[in-house]
PDB file of C-alpha atoms in Angstrom:
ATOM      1  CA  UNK A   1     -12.504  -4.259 -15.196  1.00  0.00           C
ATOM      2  CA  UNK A   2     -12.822  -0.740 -13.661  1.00  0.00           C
ATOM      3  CA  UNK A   3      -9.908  -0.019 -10.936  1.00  0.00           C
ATOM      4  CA  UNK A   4     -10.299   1.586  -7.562  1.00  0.00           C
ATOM      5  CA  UNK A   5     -11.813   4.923  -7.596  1.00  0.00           C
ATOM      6  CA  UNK A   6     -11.217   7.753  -5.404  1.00  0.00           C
ATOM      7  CA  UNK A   7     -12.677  11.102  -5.153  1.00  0.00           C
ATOM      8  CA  UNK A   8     -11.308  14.028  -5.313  1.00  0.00           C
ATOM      9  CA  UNK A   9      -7.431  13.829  -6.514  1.00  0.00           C
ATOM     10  CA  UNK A  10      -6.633  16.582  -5.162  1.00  0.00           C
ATOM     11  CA  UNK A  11      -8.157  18.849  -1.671  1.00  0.00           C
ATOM     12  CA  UNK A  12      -7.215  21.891  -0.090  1.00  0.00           C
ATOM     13  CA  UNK A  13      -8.429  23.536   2.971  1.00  0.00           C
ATOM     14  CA  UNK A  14      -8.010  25.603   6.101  1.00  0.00           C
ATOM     15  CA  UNK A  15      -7.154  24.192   9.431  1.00  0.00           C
ATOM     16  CA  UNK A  16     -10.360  23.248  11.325  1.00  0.00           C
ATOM     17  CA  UNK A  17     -12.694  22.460   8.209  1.00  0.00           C
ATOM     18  CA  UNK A  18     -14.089  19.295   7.153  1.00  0.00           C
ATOM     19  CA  UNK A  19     -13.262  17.374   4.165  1.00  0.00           C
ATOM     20  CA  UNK A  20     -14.829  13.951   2.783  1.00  0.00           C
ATOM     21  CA  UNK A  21     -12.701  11.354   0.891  1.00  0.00           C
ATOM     22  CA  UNK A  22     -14.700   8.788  -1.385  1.00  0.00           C
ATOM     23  CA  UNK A  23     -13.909   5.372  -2.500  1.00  0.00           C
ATOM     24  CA  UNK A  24     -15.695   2.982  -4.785  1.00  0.00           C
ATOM     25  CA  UNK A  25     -13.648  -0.607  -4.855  1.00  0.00           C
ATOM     26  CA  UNK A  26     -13.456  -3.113  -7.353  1.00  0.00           C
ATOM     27  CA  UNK A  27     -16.872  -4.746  -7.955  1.00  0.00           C
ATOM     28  CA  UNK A  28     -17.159  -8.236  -5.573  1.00  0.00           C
ATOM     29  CA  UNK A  29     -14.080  -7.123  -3.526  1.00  0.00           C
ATOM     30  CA  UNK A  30     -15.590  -7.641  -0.166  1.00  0.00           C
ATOM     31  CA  UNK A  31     -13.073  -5.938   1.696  1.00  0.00           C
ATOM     32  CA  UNK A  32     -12.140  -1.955   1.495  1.00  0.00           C
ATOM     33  CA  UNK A  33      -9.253  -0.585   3.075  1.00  0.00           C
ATOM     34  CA  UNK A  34      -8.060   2.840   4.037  1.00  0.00           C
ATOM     35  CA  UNK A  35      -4.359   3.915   4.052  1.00  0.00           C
ATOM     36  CA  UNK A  36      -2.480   7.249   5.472  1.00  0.00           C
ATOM     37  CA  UNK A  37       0.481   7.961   3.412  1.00  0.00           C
ATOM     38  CA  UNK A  38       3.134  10.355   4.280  1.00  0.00           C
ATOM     39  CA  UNK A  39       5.455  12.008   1.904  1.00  0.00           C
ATOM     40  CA  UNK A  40       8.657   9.777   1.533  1.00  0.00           C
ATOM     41  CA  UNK A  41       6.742   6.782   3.668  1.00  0.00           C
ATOM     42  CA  UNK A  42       5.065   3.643   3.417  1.00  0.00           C
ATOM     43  CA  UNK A  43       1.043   3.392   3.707  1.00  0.00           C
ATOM     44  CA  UNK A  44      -0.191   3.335   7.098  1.00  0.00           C
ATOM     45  CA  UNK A  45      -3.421   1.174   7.668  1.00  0.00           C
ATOM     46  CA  UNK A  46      -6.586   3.337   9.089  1.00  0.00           C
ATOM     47  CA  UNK A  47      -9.507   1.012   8.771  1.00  0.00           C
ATOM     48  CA  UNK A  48     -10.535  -2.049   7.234  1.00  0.00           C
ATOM     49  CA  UNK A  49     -13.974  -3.326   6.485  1.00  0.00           C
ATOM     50  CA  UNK A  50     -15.266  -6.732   5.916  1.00  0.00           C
ATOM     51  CA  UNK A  51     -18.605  -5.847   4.386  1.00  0.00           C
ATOM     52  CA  UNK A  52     -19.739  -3.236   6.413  1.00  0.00           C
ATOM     53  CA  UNK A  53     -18.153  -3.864   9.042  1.00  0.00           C
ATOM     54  CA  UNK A  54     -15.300  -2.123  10.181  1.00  0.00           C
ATOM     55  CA  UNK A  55     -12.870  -4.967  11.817  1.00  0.00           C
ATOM     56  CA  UNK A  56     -10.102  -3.269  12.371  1.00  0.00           C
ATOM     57  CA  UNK A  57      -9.979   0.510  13.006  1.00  0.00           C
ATOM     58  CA  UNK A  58      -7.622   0.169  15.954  1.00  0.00           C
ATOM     59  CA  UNK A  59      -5.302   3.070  13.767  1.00  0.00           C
ATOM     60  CA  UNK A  60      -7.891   5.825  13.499  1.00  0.00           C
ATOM     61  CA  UNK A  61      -7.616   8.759  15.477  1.00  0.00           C
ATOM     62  CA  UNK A  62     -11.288   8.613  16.143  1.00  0.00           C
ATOM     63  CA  UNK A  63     -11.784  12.240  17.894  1.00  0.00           C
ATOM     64  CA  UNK A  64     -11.652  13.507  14.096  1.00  0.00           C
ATOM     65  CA  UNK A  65     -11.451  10.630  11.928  1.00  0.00           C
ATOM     66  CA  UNK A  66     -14.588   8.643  11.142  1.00  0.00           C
ATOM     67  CA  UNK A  67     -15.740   6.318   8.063  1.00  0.00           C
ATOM     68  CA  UNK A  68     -18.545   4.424   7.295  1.00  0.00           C
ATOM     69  CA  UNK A  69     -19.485   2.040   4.204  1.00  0.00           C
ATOM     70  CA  UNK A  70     -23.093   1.434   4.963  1.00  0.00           C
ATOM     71  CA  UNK A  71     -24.139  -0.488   2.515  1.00  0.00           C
ATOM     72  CA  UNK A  72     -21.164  -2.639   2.074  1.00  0.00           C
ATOM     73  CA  UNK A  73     -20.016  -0.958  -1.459  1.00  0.00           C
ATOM     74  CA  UNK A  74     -18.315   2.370  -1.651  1.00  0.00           C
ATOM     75  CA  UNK A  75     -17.281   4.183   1.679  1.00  0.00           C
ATOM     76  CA  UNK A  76     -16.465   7.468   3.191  1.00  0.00           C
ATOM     77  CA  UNK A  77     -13.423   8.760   5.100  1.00  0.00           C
ATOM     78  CA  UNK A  78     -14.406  11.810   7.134  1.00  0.00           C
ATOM     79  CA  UNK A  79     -11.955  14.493   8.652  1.00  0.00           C
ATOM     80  CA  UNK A  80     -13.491  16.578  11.441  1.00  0.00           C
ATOM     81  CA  UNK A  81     -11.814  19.427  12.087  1.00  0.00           C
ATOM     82  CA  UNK A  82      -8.684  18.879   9.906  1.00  0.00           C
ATOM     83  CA  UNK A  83      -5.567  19.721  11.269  1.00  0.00           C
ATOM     84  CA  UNK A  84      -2.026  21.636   9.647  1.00  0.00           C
ATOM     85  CA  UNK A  85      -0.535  17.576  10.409  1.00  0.00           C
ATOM     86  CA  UNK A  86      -3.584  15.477   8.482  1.00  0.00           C
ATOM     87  CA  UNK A  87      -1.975  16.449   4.943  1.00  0.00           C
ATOM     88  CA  UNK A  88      -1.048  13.817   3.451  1.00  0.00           C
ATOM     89  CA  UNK A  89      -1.965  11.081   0.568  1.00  0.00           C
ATOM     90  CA  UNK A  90      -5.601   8.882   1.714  1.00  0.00           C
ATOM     91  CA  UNK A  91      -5.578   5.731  -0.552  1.00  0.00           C
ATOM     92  CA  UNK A  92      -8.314   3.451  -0.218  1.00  0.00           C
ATOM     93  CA  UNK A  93      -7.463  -0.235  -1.654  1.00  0.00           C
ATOM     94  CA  UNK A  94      -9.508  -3.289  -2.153  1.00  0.00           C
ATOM     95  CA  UNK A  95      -9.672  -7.234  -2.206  1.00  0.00           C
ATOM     96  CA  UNK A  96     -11.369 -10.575  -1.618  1.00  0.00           C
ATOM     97  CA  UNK A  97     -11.745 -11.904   1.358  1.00  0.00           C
ATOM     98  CA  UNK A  98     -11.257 -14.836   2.921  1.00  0.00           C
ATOM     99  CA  UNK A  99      -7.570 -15.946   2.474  1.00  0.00           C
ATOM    100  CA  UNK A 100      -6.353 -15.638   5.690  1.00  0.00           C
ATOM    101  CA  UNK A 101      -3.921 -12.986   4.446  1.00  0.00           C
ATOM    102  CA  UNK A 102      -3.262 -14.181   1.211  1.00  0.00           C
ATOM    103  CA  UNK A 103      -5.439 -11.743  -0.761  1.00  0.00           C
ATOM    104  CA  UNK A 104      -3.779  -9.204  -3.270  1.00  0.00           C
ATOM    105  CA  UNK A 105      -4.679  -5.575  -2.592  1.00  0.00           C
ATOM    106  CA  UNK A 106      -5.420  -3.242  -5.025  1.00  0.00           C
ATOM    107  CA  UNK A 107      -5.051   0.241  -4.525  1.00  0.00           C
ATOM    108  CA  UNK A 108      -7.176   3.390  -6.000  1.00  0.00           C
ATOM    109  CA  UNK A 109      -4.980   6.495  -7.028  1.00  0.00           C
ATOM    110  CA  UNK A 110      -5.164   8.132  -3.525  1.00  0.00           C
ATOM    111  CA  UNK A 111      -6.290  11.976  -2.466  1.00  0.00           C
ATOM    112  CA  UNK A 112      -4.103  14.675  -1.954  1.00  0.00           C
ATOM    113  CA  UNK A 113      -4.984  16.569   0.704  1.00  0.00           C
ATOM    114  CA  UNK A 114      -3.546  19.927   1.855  1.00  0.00           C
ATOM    115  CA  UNK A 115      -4.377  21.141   5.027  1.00  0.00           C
ATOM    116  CA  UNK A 116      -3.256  25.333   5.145  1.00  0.00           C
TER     117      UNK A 116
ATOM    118  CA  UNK B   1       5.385  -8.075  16.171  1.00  0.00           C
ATOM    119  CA  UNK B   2       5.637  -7.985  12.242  1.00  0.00           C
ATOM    120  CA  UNK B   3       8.301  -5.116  10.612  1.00  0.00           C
ATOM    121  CA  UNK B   4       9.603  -4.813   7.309  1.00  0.00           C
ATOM    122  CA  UNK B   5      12.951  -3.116   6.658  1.00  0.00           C
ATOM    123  CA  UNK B   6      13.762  -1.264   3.253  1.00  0.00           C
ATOM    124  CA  UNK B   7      17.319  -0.443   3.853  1.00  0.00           C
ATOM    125  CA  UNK B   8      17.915   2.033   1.019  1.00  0.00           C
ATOM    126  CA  UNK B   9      16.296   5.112   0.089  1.00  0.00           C
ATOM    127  CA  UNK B  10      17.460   5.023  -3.810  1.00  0.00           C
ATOM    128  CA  UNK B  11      18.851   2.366  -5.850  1.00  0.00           C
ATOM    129  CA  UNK B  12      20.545   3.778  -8.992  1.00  0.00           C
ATOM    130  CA  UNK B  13      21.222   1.330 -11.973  1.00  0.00           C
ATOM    131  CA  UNK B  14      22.154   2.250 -15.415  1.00  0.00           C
ATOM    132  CA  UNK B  15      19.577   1.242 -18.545  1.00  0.00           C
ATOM    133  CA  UNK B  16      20.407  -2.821 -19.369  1.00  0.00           C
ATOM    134  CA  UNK B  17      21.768  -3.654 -15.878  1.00  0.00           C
ATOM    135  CA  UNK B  18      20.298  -6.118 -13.780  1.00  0.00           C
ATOM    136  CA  UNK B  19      19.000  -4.436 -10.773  1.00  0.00           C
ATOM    137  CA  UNK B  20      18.013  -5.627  -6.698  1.00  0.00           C
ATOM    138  CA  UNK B  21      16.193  -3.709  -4.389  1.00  0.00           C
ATOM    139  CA  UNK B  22      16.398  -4.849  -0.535  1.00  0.00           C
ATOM    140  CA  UNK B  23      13.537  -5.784   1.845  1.00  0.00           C
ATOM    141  CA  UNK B  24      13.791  -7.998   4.752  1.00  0.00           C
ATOM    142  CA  UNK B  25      11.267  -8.869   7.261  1.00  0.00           C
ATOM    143  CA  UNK B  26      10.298 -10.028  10.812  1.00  0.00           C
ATOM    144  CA  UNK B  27       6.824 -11.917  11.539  1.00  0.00           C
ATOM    145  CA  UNK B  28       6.371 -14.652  14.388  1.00  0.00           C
ATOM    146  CA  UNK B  29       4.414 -16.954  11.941  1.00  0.00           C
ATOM    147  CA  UNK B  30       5.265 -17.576   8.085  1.00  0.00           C
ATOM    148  CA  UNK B  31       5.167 -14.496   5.902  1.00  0.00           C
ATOM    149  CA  UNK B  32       3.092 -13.355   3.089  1.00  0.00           C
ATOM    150  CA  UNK B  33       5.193 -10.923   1.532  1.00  0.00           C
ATOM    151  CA  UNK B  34       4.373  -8.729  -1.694  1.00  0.00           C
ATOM    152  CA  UNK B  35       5.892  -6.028  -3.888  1.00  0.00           C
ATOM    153  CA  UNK B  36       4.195  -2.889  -5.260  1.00  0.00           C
ATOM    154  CA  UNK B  37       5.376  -0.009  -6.878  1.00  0.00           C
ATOM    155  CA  UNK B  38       4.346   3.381  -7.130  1.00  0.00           C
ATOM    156  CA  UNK B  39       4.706   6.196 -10.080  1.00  0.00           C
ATOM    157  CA  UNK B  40       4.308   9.787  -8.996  1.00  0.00           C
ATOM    158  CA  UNK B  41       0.637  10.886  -8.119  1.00  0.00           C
ATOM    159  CA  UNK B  42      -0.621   7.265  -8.644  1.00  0.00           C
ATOM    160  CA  UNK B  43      -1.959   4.088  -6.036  1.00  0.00           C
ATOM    161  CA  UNK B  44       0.028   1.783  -5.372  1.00  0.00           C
ATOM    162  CA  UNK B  45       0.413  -1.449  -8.556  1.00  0.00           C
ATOM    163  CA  UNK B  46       1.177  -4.503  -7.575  1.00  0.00           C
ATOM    164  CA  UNK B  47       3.982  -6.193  -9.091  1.00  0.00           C
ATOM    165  CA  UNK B  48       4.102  -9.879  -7.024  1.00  0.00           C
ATOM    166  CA  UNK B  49       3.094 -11.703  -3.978  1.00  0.00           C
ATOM    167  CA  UNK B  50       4.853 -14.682  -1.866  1.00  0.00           C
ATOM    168  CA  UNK B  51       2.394 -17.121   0.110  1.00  0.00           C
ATOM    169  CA  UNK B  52       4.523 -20.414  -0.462  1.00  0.00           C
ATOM    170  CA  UNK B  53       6.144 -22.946  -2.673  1.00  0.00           C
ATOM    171  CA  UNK B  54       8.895 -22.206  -5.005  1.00  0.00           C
ATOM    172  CA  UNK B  55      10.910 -19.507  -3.458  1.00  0.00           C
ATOM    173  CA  UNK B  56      11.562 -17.131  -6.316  1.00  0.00           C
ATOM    174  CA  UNK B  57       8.288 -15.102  -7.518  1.00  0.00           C
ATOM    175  CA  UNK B  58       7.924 -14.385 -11.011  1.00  0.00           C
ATOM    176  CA  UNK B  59       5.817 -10.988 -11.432  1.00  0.00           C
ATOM    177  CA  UNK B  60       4.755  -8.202 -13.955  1.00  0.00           C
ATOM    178  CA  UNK B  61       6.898  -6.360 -16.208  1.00  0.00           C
ATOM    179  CA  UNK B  62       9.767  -8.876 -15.942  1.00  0.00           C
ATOM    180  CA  UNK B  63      10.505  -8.581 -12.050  1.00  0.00           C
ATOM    181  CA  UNK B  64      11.011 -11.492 -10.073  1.00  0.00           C
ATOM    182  CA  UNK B  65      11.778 -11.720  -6.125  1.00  0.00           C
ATOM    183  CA  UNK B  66      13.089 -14.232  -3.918  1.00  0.00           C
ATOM    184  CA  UNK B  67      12.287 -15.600  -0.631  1.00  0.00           C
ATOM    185  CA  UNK B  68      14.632 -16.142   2.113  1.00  0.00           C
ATOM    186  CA  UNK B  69      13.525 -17.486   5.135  1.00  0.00           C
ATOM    187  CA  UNK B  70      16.962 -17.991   6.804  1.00  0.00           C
ATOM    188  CA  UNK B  71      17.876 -14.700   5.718  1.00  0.00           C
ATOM    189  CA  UNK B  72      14.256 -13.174   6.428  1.00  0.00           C
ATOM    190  CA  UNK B  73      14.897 -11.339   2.959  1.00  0.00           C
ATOM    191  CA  UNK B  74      12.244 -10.996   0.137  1.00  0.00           C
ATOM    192  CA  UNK B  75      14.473  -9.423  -2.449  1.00  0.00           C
ATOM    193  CA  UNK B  76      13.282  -7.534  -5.643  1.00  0.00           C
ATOM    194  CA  UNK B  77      15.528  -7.927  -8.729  1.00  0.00           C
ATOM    195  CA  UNK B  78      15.051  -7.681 -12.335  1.00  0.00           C
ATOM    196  CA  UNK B  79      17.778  -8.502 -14.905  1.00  0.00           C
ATOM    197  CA  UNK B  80      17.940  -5.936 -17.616  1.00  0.00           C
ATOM    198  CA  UNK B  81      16.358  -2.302 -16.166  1.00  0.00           C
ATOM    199  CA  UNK B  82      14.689   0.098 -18.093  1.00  0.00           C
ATOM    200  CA  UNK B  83      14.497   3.933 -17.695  1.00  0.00           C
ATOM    201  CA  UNK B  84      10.678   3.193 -17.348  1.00  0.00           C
ATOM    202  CA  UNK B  85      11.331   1.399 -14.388  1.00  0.00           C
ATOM    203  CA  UNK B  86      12.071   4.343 -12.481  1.00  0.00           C
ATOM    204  CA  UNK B  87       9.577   4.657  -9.361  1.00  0.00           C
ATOM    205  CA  UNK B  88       9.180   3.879  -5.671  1.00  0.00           C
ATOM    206  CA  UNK B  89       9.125   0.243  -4.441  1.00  0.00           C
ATOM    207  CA  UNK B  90       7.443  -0.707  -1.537  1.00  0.00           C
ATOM    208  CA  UNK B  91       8.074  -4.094   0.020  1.00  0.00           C
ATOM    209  CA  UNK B  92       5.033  -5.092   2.180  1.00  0.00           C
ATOM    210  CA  UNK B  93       4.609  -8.411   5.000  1.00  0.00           C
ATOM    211  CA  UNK B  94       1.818  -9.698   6.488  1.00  0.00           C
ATOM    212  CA  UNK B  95       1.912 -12.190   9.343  1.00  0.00           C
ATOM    213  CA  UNK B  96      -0.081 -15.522   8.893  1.00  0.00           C
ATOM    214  CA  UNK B  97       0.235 -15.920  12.559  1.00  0.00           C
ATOM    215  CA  UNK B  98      -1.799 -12.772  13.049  1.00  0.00           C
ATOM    216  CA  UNK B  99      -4.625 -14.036  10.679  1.00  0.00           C
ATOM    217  CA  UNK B 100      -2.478 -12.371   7.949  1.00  0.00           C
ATOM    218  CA  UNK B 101      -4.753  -9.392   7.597  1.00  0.00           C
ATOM    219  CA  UNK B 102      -2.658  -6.683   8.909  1.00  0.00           C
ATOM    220  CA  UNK B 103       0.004  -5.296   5.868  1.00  0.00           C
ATOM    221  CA  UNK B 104       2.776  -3.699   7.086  1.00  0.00           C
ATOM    222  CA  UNK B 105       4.796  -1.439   4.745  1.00  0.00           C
ATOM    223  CA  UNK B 106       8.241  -0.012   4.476  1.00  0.00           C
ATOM    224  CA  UNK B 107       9.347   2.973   3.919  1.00  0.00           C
ATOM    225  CA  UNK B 108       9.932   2.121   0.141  1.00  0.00           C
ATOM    226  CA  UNK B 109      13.350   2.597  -1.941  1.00  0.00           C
ATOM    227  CA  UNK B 110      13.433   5.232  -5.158  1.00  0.00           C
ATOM    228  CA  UNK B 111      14.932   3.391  -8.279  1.00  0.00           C
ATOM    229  CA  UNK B 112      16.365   5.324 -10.797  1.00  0.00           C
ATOM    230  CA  UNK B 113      17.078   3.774 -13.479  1.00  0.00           C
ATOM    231  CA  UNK B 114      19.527   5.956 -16.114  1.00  0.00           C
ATOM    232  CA  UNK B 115      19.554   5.734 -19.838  1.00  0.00           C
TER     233      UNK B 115
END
């Protein structure tokens, strides 16, 4: 069984362009998350869809963060413009639903991003 | 609201000792608490999960964990280490009484593990 994907591994760019993150979850995982890491910290939750529905994106900074997974499969995380403090690791992770919490996640191998 | 505590940036243990590394937790409902580790420039891999029942977890790769609710501790221990276990742990909660759907990390613990 294929893992979590993620594309690219690895981004750089300057201060105030755009970049794109891709996921592709594990086939019949229902739900698709995406994480902020921080060097030397934990994962920080961004957004989490049910479908395609985002149900909780209460932690996205939503003047320049935006994602969508439209057709309730693979999804996009957006950066618009980026800023010097948005480098960091993006991981998206996946799971069942439906466990009331229970659910293991399952994490892709995360983009790099660089922001100069 | 839910918090999970790592309280030590590196564990060191030498090759063939048994090794723990510390998490405890705070939720207002019961906890489902989970382990994962992560190697450099890798996702996180889960190693084992708590939900209930028997209070010590059996995982992958020979580590085992055990829940302690008076203690509000979910430690990770394994009794022989190997240099291959060297990595970052990150001890993770989620809060049943929040519809368990919001996984809060901690700041995860290096082990090194020396041959």
């Amino acid at each position: 069984e294929a893992g979590v994907v993620q594309s690219p591994r690895y981004k750089i760019i300057e201060k105030k362009q755009p970049v794109a993150f891709w996921c592709n979850p594990i086939s019949g995982h229902n739900t698709l998350y995406w994480y902020l890491q921080n060097l030397g910290q934990g994962p920080e939750l961004l957004i989490r869809y049910e479908n395609e529905e985002a149900v909780d994106d209460s932690q996205l900074p939503k003047d320049r963060f935006s994602a969508e997974r439209l057709k309730g499969v693979d999804s996009t995380l957006k950066i618009q413009p980026a800023e010097l403090g948005d480098s960091a690791v993006y991981l998206c992770a996946s799971s069942h639903s439906g466990t009331g919490g229970a659910e293991t996640q399952y994490f892709g191998p995360g983009t790099r991003l660089l922001v100069l | 609201a839910q918090s999970v505590a790592q309280p030590e940036d590196q564990v060191n243990v030498a090759e063939g000792n048994p090794l723990t590394v510390k998490c405890t937790y705070s939720v207002s409902g019961n906890p489902y608490l989970f382990w994962y580790v992560q190697y450099p420039n890798r996702g996180l891999q889960f190693l084992l999960k708590y939900i209930t029942g028997d209070n010590l977890v059996k995982g992958s790769y020979g580590f085992e964990a055990e829940f302690n609710k008076s203690q509000t501790s979910f430690h990770l221990k394994k009794p022989s280490a190997l240099v291959s276990d060297s990595a970052l742990y990150f001890c993770a909660v989620r809060d049943s009484n929040t519809g368990g759907f919001k996984t809060i990390f901690g700041a995860g613990t290096r082990l090194f593990v020396k041959a």
